[in-house]
XYZ file of N, CA and C in Angstrom:
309
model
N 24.137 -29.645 -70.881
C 24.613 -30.806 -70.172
C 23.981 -30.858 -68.790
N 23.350 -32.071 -68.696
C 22.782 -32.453 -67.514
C 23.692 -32.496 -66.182
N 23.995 -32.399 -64.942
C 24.819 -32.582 -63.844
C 24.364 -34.093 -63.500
N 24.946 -34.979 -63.599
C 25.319 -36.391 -62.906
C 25.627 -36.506 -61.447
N 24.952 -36.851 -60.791
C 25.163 -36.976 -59.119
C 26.722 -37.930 -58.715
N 27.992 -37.575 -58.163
C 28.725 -37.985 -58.032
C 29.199 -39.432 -57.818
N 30.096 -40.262 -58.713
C 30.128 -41.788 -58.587
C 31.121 -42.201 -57.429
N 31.545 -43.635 -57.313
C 32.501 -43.982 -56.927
C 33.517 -44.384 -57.836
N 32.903 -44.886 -59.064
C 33.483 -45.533 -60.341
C 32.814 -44.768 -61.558
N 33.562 -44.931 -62.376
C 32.468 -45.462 -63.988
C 33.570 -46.086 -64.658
N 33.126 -46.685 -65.416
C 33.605 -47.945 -66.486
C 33.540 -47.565 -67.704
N 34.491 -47.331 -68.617
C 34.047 -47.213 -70.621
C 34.380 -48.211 -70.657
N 33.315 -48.368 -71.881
C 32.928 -50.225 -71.978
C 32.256 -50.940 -71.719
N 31.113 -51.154 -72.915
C 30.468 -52.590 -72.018
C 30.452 -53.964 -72.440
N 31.479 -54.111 -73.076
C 32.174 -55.471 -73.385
C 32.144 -56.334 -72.419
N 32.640 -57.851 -72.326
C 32.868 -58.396 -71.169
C 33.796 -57.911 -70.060
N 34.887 -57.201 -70.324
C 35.740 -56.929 -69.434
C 35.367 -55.476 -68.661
N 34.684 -54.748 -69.855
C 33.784 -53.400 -68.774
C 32.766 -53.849 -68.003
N 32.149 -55.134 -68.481
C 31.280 -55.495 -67.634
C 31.223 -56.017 -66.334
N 32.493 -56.785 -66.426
C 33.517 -57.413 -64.933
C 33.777 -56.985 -64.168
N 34.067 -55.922 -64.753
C 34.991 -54.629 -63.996
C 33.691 -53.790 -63.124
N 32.672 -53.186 -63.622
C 32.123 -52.505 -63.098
C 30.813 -53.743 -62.240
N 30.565 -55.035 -62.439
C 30.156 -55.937 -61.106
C 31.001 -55.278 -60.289
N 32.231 -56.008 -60.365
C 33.180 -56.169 -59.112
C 32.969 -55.187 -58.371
N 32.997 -53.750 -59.128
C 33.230 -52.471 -57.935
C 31.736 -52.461 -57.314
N 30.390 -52.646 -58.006
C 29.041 -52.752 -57.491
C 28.913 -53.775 -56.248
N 29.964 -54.842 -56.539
C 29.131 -55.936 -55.395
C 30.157 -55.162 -54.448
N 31.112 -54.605 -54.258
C 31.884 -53.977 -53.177
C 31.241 -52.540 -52.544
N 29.713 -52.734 -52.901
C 28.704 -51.333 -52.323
C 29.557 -50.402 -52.874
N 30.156 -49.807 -53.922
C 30.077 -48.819 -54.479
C 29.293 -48.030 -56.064
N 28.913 -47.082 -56.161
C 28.468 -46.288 -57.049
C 29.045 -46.736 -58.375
N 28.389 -47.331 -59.280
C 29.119 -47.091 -60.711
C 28.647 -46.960 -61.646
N 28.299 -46.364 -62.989
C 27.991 -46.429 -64.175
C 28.948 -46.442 -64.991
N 28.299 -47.606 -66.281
C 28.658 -47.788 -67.250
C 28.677 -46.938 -68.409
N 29.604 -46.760 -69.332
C 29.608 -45.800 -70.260
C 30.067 -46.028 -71.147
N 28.860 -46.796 -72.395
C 28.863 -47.695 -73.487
C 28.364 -46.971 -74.668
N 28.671 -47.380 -76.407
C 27.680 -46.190 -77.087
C 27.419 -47.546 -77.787
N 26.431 -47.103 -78.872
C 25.803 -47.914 -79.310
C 26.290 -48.425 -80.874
N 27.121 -47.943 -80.786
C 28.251 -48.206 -82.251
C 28.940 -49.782 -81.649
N 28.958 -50.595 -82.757
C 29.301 -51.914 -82.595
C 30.774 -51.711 -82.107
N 30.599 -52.797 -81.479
C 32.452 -53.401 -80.967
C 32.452 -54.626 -81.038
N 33.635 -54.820 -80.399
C 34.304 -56.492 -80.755
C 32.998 -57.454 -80.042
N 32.252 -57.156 -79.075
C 31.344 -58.281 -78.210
C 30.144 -57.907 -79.121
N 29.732 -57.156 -80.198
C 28.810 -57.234 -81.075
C 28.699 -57.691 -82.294
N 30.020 -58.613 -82.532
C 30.490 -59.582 -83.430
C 29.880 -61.398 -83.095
N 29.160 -61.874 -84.468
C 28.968 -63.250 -84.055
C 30.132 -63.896 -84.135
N 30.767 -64.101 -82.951
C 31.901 -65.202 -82.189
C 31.415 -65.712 -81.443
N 32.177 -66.663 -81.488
C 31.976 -67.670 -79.921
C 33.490 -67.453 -79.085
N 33.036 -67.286 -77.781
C 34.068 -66.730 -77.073
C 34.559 -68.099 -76.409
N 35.737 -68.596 -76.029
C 36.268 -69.786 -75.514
C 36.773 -69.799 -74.127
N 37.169 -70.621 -73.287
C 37.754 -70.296 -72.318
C 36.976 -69.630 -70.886
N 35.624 -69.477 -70.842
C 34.886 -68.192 -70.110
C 34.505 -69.490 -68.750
N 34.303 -69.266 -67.685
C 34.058 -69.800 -66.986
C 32.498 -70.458 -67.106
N 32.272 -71.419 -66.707
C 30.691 -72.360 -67.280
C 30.376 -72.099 -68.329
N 30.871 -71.988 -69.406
C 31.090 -72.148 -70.543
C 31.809 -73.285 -71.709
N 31.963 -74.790 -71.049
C 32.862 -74.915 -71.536
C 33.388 -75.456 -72.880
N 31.922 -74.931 -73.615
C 31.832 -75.225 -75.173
C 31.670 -74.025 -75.899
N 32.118 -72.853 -75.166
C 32.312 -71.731 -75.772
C 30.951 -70.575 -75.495
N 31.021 -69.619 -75.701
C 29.485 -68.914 -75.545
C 29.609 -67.683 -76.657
N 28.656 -67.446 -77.120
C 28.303 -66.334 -78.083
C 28.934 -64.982 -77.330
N 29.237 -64.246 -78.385
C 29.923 -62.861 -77.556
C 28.480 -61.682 -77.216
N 27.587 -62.115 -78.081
C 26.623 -61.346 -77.935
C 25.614 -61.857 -76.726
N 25.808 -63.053 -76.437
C 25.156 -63.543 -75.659
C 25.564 -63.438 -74.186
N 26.733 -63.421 -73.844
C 27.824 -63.160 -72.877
C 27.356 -61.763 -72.274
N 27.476 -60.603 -73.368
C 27.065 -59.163 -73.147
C 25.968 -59.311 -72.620
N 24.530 -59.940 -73.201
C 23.367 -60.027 -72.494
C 23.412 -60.422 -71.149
N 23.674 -61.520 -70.916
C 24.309 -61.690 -69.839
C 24.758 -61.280 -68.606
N 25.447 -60.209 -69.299
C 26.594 -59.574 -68.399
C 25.836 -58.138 -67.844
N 24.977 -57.770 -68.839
C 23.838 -56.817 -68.985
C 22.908 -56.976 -67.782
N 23.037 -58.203 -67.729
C 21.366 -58.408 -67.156
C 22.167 -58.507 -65.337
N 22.934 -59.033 -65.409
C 23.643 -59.620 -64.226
C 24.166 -58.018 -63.343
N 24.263 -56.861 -64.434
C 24.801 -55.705 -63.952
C 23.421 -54.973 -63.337
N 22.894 -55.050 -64.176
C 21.204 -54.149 -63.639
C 20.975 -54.833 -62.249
N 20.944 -55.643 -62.326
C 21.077 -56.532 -60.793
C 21.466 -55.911 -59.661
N 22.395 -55.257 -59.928
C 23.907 -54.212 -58.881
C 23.720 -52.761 -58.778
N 22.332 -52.811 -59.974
C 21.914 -51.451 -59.204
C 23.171 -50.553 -60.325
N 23.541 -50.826 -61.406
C 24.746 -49.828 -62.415
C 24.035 -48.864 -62.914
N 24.234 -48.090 -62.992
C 23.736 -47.058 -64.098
C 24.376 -47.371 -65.777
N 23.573 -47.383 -66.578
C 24.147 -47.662 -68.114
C 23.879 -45.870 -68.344
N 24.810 -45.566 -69.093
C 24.779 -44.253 -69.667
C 25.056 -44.293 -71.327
N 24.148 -45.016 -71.925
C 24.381 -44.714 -73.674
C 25.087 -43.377 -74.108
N 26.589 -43.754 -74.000
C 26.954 -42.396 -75.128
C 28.603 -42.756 -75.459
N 29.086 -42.221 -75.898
C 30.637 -42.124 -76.568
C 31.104 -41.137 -75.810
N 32.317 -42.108 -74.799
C 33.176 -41.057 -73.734
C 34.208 -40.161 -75.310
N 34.403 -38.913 -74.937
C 35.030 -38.267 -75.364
C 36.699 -37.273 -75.202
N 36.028 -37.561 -73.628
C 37.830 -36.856 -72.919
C 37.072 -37.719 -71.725
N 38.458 -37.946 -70.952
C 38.596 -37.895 -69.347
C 39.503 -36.859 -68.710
N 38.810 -36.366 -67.689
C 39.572 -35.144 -67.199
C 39.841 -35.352 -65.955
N 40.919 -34.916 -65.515
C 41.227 -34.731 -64.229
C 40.706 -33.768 -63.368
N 39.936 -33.728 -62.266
C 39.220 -32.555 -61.383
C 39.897 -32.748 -60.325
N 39.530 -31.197 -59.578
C 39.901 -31.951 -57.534
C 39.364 -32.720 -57.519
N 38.077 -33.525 -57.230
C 37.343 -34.214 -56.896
C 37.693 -35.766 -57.391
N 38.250 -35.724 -58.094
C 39.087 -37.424 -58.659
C 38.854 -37.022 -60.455
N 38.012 -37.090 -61.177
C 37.628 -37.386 -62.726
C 36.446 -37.026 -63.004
N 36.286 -36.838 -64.506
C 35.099 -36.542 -64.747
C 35.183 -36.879 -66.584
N 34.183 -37.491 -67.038
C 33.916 -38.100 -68.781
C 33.250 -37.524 -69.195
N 33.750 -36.794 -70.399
C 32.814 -36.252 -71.332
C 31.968 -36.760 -72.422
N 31.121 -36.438 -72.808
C 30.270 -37.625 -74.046
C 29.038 -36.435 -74.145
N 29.400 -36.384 -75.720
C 28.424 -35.729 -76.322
C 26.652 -35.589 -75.334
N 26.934 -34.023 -75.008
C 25.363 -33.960 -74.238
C 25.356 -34.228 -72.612
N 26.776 -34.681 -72.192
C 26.455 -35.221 -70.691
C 28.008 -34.610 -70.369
N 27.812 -34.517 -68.931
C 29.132 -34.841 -68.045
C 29.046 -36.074 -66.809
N 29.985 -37.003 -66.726
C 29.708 -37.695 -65.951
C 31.308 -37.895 -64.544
């Protein structure tokens, strides 16, 4: 396991709402990576998502993620491809496990 240089955040999830979540804390100048695996979820389903802001004929869920993808790299996120496995409590605040890494 590699050592990860200390965050302010990380996010499981990179759905729309992990994706929200970890903007928000980026545009507030803090540290965050994302921590997504590559096994399908609900935003890798062809839906059309309703309700989303400038959207107002609905938007693809896969398309949304791109999106949301592209809009995060922007902020400077770290994406970390893997499957969180535990979250642990440290002095230091937390720490995620995922096959091969500590983050």
């Amino acid at each position: 396991m590699s050592p990860i240089p200390p965050l302010d955040a990380a996010v499981i999830g990179g759905g729309p709402a992990g994706l929200a979540a970890a903007i928000g804390i980026a545009r507030a100048c803090r540290t965050v990576a994302l921590v997504d695996c590559e096994r399908p979820g609900r935003s890798d389903y062809a839906q059309i998502n309703h309700n989303y802001l400038g959207f107002p004929g609905g938007v693809a869920a896969t398309h949304l993620r791109d999106l949301g993808r592209e809009q995060a790299a922007h902020y400077g996120i770290r994406f970390e491809d893997a499957e969180a496995s535990a979250v642990r409590r440290v002095v230091a605040g937390f720490t995620i496990e995922a096959p091969g890494m500590e983050l």
